[in-house]
mmCIF file of C-alpha atoms in Angstrom:
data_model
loop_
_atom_site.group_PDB
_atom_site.id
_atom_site.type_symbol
_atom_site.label_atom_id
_atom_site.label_comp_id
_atom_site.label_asym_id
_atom_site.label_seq_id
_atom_site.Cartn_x
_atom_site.Cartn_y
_atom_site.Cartn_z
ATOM 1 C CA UNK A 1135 87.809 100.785 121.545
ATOM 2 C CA UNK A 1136 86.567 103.901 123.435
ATOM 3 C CA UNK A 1137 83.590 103.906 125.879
ATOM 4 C CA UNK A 1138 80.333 104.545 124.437
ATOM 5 C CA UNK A 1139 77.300 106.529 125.356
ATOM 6 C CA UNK A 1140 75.146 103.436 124.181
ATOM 7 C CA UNK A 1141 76.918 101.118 126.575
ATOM 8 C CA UNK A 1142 76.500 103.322 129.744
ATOM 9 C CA UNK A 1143 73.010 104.217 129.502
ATOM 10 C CA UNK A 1144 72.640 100.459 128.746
ATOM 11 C CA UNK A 1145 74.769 99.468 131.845
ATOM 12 C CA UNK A 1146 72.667 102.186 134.131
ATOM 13 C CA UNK A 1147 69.485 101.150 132.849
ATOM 14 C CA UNK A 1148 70.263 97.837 133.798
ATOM 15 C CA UNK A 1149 71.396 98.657 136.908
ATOM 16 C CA UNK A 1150 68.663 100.738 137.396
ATOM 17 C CA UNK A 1151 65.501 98.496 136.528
ATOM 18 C CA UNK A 1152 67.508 94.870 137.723
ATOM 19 C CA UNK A 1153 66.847 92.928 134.551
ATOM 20 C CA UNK A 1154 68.408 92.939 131.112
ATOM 21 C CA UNK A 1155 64.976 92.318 129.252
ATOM 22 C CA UNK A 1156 63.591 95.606 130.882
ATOM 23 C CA UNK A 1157 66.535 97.614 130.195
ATOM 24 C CA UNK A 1158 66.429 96.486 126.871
ATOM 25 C CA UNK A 1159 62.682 97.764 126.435
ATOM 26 C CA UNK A 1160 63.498 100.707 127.962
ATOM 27 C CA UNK A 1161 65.914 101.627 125.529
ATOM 28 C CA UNK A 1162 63.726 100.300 122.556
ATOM 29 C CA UNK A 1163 66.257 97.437 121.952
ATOM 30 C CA UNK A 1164 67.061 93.654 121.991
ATOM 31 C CA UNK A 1165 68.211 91.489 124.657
ATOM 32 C CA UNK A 1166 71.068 90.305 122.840
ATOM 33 C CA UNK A 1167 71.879 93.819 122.147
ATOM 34 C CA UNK A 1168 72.104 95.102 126.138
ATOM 35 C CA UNK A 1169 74.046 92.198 126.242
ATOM 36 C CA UNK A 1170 76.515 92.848 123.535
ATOM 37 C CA UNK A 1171 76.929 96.184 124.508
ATOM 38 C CA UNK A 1172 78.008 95.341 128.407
ATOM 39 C CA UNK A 1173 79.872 92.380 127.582
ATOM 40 C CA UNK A 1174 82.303 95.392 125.342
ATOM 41 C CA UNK A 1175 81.841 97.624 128.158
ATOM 42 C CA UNK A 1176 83.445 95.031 130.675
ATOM 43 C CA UNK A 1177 86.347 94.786 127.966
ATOM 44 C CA UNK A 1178 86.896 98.048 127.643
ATOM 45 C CA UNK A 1179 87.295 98.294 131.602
ATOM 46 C CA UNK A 1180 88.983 94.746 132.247
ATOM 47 C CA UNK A 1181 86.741 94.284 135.033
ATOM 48 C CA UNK A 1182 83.564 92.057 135.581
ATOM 49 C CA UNK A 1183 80.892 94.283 136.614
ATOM 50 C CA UNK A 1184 78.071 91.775 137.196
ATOM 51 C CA UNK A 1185 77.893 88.262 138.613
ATOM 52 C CA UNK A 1186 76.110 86.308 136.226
ATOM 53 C CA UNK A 1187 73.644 83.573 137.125
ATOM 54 C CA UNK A 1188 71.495 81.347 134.172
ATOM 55 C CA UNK A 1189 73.211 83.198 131.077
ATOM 56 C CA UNK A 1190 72.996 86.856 130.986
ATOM 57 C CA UNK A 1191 69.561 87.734 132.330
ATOM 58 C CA UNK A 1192 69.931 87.483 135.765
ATOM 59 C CA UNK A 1193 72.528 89.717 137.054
ATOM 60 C CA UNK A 1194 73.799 91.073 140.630
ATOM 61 C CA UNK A 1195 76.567 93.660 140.345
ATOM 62 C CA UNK A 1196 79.993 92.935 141.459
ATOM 63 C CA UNK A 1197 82.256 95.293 144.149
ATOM 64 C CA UNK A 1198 83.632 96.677 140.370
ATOM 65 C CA UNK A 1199 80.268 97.324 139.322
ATOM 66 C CA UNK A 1200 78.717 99.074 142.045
ATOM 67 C CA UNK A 1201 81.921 101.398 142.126
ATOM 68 C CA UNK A 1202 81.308 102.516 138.782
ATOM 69 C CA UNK A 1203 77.876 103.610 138.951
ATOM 70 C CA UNK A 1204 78.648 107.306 139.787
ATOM 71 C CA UNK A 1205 81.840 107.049 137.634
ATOM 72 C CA UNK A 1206 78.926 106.470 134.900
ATOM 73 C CA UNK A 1207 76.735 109.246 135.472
ATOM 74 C CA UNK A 1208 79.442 111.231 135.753
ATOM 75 C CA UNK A 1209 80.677 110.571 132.318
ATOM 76 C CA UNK A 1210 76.709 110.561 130.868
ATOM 77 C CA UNK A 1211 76.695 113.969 131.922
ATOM 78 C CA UNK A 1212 80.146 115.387 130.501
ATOM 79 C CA UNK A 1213 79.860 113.776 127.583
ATOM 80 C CA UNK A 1214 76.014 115.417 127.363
ATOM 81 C CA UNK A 1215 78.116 118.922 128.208
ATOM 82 C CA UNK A 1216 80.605 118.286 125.797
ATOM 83 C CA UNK A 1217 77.928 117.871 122.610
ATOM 84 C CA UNK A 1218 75.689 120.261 123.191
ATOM 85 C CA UNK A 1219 78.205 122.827 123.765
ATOM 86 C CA UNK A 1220 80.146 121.960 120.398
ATOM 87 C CA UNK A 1221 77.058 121.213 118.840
ATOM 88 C CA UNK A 1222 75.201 124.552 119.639
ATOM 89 C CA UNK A 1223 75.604 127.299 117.302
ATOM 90 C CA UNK A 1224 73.597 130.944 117.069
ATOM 91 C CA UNK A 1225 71.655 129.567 114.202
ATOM 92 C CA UNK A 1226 70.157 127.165 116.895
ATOM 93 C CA UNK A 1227 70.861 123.695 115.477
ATOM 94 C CA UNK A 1228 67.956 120.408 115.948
ATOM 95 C CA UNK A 1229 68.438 117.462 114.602
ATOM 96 C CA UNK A 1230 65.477 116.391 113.798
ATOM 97 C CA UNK A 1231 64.358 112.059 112.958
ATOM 98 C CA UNK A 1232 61.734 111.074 110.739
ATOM 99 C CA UNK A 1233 60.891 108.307 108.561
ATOM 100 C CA UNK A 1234 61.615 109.204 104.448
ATOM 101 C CA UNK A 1235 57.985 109.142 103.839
ATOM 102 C CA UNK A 1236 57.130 111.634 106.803
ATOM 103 C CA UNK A 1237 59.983 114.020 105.231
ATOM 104 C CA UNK A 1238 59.034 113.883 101.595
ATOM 105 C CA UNK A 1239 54.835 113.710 101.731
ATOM 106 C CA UNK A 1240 54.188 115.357 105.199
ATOM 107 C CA UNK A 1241 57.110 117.766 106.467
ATOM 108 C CA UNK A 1242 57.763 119.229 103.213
ATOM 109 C CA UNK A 1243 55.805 122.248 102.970
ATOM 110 C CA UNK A 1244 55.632 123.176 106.216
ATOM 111 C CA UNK A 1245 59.838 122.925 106.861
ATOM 112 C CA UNK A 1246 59.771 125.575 103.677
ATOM 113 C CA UNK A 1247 57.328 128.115 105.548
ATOM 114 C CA UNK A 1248 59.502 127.397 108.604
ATOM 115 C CA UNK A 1249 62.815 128.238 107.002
ATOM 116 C CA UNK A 1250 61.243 131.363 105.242
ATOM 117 C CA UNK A 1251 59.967 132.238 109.043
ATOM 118 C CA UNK A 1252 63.528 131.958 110.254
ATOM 119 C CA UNK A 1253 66.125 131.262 107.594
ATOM 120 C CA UNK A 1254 68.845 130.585 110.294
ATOM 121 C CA UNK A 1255 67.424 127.689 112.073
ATOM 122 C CA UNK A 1256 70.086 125.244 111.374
ATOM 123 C CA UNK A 1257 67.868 122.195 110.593
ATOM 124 C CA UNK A 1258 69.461 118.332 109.933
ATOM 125 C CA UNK A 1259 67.220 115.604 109.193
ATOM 126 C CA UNK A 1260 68.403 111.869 109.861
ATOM 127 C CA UNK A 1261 66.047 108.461 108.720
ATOM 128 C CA UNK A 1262 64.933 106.019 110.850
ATOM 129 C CA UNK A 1263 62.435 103.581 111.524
ATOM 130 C CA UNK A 1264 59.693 104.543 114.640
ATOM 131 C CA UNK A 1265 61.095 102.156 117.351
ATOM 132 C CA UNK A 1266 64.553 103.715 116.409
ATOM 133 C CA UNK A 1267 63.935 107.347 116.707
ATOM 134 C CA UNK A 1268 61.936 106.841 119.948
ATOM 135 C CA UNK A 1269 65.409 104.829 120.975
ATOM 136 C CA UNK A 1270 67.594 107.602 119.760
ATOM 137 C CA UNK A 1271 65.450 110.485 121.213
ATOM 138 C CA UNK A 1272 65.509 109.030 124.459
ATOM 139 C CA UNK A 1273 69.441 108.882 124.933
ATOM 140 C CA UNK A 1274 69.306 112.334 123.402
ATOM 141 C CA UNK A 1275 70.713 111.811 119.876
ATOM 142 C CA UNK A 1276 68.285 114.153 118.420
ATOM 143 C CA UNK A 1277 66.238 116.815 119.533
ATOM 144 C CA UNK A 1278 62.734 116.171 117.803
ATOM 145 C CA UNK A 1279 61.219 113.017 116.698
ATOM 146 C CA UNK A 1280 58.170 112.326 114.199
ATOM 147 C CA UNK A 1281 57.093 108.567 114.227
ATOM 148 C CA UNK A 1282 53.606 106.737 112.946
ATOM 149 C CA UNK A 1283 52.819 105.038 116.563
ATOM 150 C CA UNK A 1284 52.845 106.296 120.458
ATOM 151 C CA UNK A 1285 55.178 105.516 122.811
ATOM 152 C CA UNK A 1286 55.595 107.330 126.151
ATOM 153 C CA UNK A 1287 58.442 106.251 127.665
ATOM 154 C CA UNK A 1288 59.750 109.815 128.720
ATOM 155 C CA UNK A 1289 58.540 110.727 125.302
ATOM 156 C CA UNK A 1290 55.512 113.463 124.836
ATOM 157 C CA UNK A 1291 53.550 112.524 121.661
ATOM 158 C CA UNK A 1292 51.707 114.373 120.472
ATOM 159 C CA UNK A 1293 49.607 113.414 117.046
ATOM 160 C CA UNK A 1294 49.614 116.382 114.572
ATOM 161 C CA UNK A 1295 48.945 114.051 110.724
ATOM 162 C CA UNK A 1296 45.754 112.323 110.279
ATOM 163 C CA UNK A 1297 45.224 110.341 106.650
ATOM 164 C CA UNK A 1298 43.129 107.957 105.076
ATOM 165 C CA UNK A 1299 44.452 105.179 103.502
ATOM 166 C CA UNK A 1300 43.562 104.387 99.282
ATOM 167 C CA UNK A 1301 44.025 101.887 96.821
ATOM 168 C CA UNK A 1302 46.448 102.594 94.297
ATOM 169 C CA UNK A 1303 47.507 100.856 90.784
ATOM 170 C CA UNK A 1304 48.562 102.152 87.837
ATOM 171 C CA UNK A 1305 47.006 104.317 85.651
ATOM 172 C CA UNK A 1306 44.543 102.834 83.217
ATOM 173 C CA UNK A 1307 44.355 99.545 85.336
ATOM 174 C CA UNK A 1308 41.700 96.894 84.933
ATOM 175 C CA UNK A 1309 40.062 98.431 87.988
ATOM 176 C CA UNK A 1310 36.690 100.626 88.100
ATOM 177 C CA UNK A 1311 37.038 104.469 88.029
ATOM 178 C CA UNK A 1312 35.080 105.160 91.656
ATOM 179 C CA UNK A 1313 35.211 103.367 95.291
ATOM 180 C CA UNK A 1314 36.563 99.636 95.276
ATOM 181 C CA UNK A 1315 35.505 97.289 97.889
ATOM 182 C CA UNK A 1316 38.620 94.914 99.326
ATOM 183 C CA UNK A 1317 36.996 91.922 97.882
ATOM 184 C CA UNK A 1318 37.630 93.092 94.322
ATOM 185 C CA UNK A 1319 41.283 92.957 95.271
ATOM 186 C CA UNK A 1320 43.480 89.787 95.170
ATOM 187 C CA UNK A 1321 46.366 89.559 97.781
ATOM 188 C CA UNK A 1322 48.985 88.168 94.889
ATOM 189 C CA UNK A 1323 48.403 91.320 93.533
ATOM 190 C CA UNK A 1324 49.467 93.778 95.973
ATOM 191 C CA UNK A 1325 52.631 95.561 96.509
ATOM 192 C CA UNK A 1326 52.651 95.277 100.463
ATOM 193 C CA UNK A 1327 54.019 97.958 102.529
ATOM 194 C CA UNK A 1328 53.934 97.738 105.922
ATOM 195 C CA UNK A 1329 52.921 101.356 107.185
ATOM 196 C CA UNK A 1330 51.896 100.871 110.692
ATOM 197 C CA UNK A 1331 50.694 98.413 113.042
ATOM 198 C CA UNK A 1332 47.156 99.041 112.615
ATOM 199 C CA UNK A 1333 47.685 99.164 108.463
ATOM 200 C CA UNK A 1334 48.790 95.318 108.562
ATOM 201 C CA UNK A 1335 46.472 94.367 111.029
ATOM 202 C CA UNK A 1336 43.331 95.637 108.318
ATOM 203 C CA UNK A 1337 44.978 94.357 105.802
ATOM 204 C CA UNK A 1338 45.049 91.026 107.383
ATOM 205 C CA UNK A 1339 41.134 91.130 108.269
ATOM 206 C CA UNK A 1340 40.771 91.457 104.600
ATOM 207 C CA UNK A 1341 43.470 89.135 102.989
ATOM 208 C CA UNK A 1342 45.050 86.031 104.732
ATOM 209 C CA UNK A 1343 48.451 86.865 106.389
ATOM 210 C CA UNK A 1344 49.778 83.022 105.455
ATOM 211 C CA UNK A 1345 48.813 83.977 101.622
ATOM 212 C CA UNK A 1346 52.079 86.228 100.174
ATOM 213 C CA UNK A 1347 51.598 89.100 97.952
ATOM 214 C CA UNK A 1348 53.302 89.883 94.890
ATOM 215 C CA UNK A 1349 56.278 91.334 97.094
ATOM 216 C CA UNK A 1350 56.587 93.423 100.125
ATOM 217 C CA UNK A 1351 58.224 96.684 100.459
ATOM 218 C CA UNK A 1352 59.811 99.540 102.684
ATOM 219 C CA UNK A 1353 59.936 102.423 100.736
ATOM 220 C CA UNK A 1354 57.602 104.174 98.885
ATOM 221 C CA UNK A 1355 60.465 104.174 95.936
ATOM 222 C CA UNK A 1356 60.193 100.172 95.912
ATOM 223 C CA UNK A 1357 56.478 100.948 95.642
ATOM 224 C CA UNK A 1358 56.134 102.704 92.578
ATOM 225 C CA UNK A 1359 59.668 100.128 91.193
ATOM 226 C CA UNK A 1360 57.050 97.425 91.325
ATOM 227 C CA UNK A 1361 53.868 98.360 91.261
ATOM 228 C CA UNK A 1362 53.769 98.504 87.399
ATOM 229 C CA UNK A 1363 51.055 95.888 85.913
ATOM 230 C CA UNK A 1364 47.625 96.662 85.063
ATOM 231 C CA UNK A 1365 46.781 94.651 87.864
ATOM 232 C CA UNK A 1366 49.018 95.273 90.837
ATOM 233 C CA UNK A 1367 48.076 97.532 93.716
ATOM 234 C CA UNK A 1368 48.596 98.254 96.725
ATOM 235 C CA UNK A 1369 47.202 100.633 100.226
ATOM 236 C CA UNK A 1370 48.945 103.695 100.372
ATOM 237 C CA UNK A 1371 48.138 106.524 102.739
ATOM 238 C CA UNK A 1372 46.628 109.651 101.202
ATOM 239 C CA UNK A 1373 49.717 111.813 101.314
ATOM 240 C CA UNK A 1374 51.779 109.774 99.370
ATOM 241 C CA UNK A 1375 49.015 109.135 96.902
ATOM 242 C CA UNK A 1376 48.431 112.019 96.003
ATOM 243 C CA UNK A 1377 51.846 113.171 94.965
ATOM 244 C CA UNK A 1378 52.411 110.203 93.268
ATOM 245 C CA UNK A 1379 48.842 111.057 91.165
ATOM 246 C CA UNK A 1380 50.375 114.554 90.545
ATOM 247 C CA UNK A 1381 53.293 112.999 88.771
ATOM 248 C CA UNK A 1382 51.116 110.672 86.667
ATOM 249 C CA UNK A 1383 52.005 107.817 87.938
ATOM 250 C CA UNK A 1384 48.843 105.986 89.605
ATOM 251 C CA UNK A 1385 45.319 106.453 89.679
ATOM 252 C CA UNK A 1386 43.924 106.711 93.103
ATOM 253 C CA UNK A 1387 40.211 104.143 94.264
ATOM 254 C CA UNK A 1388 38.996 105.374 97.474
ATOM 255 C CA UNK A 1389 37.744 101.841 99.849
ATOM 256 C CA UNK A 1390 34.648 101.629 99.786
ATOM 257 C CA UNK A 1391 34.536 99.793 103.574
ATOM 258 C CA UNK A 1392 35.570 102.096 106.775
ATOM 259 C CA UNK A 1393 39.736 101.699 107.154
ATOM 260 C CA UNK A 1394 42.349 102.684 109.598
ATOM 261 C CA UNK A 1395 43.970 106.557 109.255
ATOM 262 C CA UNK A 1396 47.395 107.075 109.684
ATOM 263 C CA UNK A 1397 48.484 109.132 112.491
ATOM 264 C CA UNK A 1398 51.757 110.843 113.093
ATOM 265 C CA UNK A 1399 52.938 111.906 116.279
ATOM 266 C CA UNK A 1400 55.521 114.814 117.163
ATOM 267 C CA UNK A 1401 58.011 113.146 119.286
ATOM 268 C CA UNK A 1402 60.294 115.162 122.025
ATOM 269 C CA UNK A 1403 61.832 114.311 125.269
ATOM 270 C CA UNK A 1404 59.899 115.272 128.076
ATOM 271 C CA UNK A 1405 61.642 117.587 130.447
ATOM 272 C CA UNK A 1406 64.065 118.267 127.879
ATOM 273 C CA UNK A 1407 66.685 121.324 129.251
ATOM 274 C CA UNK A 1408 69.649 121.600 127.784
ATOM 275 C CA UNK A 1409 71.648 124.419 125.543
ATOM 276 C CA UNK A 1410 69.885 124.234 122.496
ATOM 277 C CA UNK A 1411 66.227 123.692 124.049
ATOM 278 C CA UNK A 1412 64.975 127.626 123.000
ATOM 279 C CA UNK A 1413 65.489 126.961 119.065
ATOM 280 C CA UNK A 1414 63.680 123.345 119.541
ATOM 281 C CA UNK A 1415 60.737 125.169 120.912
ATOM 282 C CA UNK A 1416 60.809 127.885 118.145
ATOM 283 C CA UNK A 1417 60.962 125.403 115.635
ATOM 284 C CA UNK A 1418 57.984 124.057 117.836
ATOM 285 C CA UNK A 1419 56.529 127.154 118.013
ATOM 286 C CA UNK A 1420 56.806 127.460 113.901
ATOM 287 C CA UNK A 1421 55.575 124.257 113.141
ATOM 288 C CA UNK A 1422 52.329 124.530 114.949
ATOM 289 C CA UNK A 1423 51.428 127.962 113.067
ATOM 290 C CA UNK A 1424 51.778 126.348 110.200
ATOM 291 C CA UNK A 1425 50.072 123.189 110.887
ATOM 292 C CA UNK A 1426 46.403 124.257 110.271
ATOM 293 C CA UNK A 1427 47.044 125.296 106.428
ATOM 294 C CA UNK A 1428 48.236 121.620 106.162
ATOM 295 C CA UNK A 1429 45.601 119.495 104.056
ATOM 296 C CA UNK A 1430 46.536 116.114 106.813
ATOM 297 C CA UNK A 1431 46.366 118.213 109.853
ATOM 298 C CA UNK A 1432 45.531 115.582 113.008
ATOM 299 C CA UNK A 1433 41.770 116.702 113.740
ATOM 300 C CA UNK A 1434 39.431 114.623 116.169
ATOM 301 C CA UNK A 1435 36.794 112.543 115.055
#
């Protein structure tokens, strides 16, 4: 088992901050997972590098440990070196994390402009989930993040999609053409997704949290898999609504009662220098000149 850039910057951050639970924040992770990954570290070595007192959250580094610290960065940063100099290539390539629903109902259109601005911008997408492309951007995985809620741990973000939320069902469902007011909705009906913090909070002003809906969901291709009776619905943000109208597949009931928008932020390290940083900022550069065409553009209220 070979060292890994996960288990240094969690044994640095650890060192750094004093406390496992911080470190673990810091990196957007669990407890038990700084734990894991030093515990491997300390294999890997054959040394102890921390004295343990009261389990694993109290920790004092041993002779060992505080001999390795600069062994550490030094490795952070050749193995940094050693990436982004195989990984850069004239085309300029950023990898670039989002969330399936950002790529297919936000990003679409304007990547296509961008790759007709500059067909040799070497783009790859990879899918996560917000809390891990803030992790991932932050030990410098990827180059660019887009995520649905604000962190700013060494992160600039920076909202650039605003949407309002609808109900959805299926088309020709028992409900009235026009507005629809939450009451006229039953919780055992809906198809739950959980899009954002401040989504599931509404929705639990409006329907119990302790009463379960028909099921709960997270992906908008489980969405339209179940949301297939007359009755069924569900809150779906305006994006993804509307290309699911344009394939005939729901009808779309605006509330009739003020709701949440969802927000998306553009997510990039801050201070962020390294080989390929000049064909992040084009694509940068692109994006925002395309940005104001886009029907979900982040405006202020």
């Amino acid at each position: 088992m070979a060292l890994t850039r996960e288990a240094i910057e969690s044994f640095l951050a650890t060192v750094r901050l004093q406390s496992v639970s911080e470190a673990a924040n810091a990196l957007f992770v669990s407890q038990s997972t700084i734990s894991h990954r030093l515990q491997v570290l300390e294999a890997e070595l054959n040394t102890k590098l921390f004295y343990r007192q009261r389990g694993f959250k109290h920790l004092t580094l041993t002779e060992s440990g505080r001999s390795f610290i600069p062994l550490a960065n030094q490795w952070l940063e050749l193995d940094s070196t050693i990436h982004q100099s195989l990984s850069s290539t004239p085309s300029g390539k950023i990898v670039i994390g989002s969330m399936d629903s950002i790529n297919q109902y936000l990003l679409n259109d304007i990547i296509r402009q961008i790759k007709l601005n500059d067909p040799r911008l070497n783009l790859q997408f990879v899918s996560y989930h917000s809390q891990e492309i803030y992790s991932r951007l932050t030990l410098g995985h990827m180059d660019i993040g887009f995520a649905f809620y604000p962190i700013h741990y060494e992160i600039d973000a920076i909202p650039v999609f605003k949407e309002p939320l609808y109900m959805i069902s299926v088309t020709g469902s028992i409900y009235p053409q026009g507005p629809i007011h939450p009451q006229q909705l039953k919780k055992q009906d809906q198809i739950l997704f959980r899009w954002n913090p401040d989504i599931l909070s509404w929705n639990h002003e409006w329907w119990p949290e302790s009463e379960p809906p028909y099921v709960q969901v997270d992906s908008t291709a489980l969405l339209t898999t179940f949301l297939t009776e007359p009755h069924h619905w569900a809150v779906c943000p305006a994006s993804v609504a509307e290309n699911l109208r344009t394939q005939g597949l729901i009808e779309i009931h605006p509330f009739s009662v003020p709701a949440p928008h969802r927000i998306c932020y553009l997510l990039k390290k801050k201070h962020a220098a390294h080989i390929g940083s000049d064909s992040v900022e084009k694509f940068i550069d692109l994006f925002y000149r395309h940005l104001p065409s886009h029907p979900w553009r982040y405006e202020e209220d």
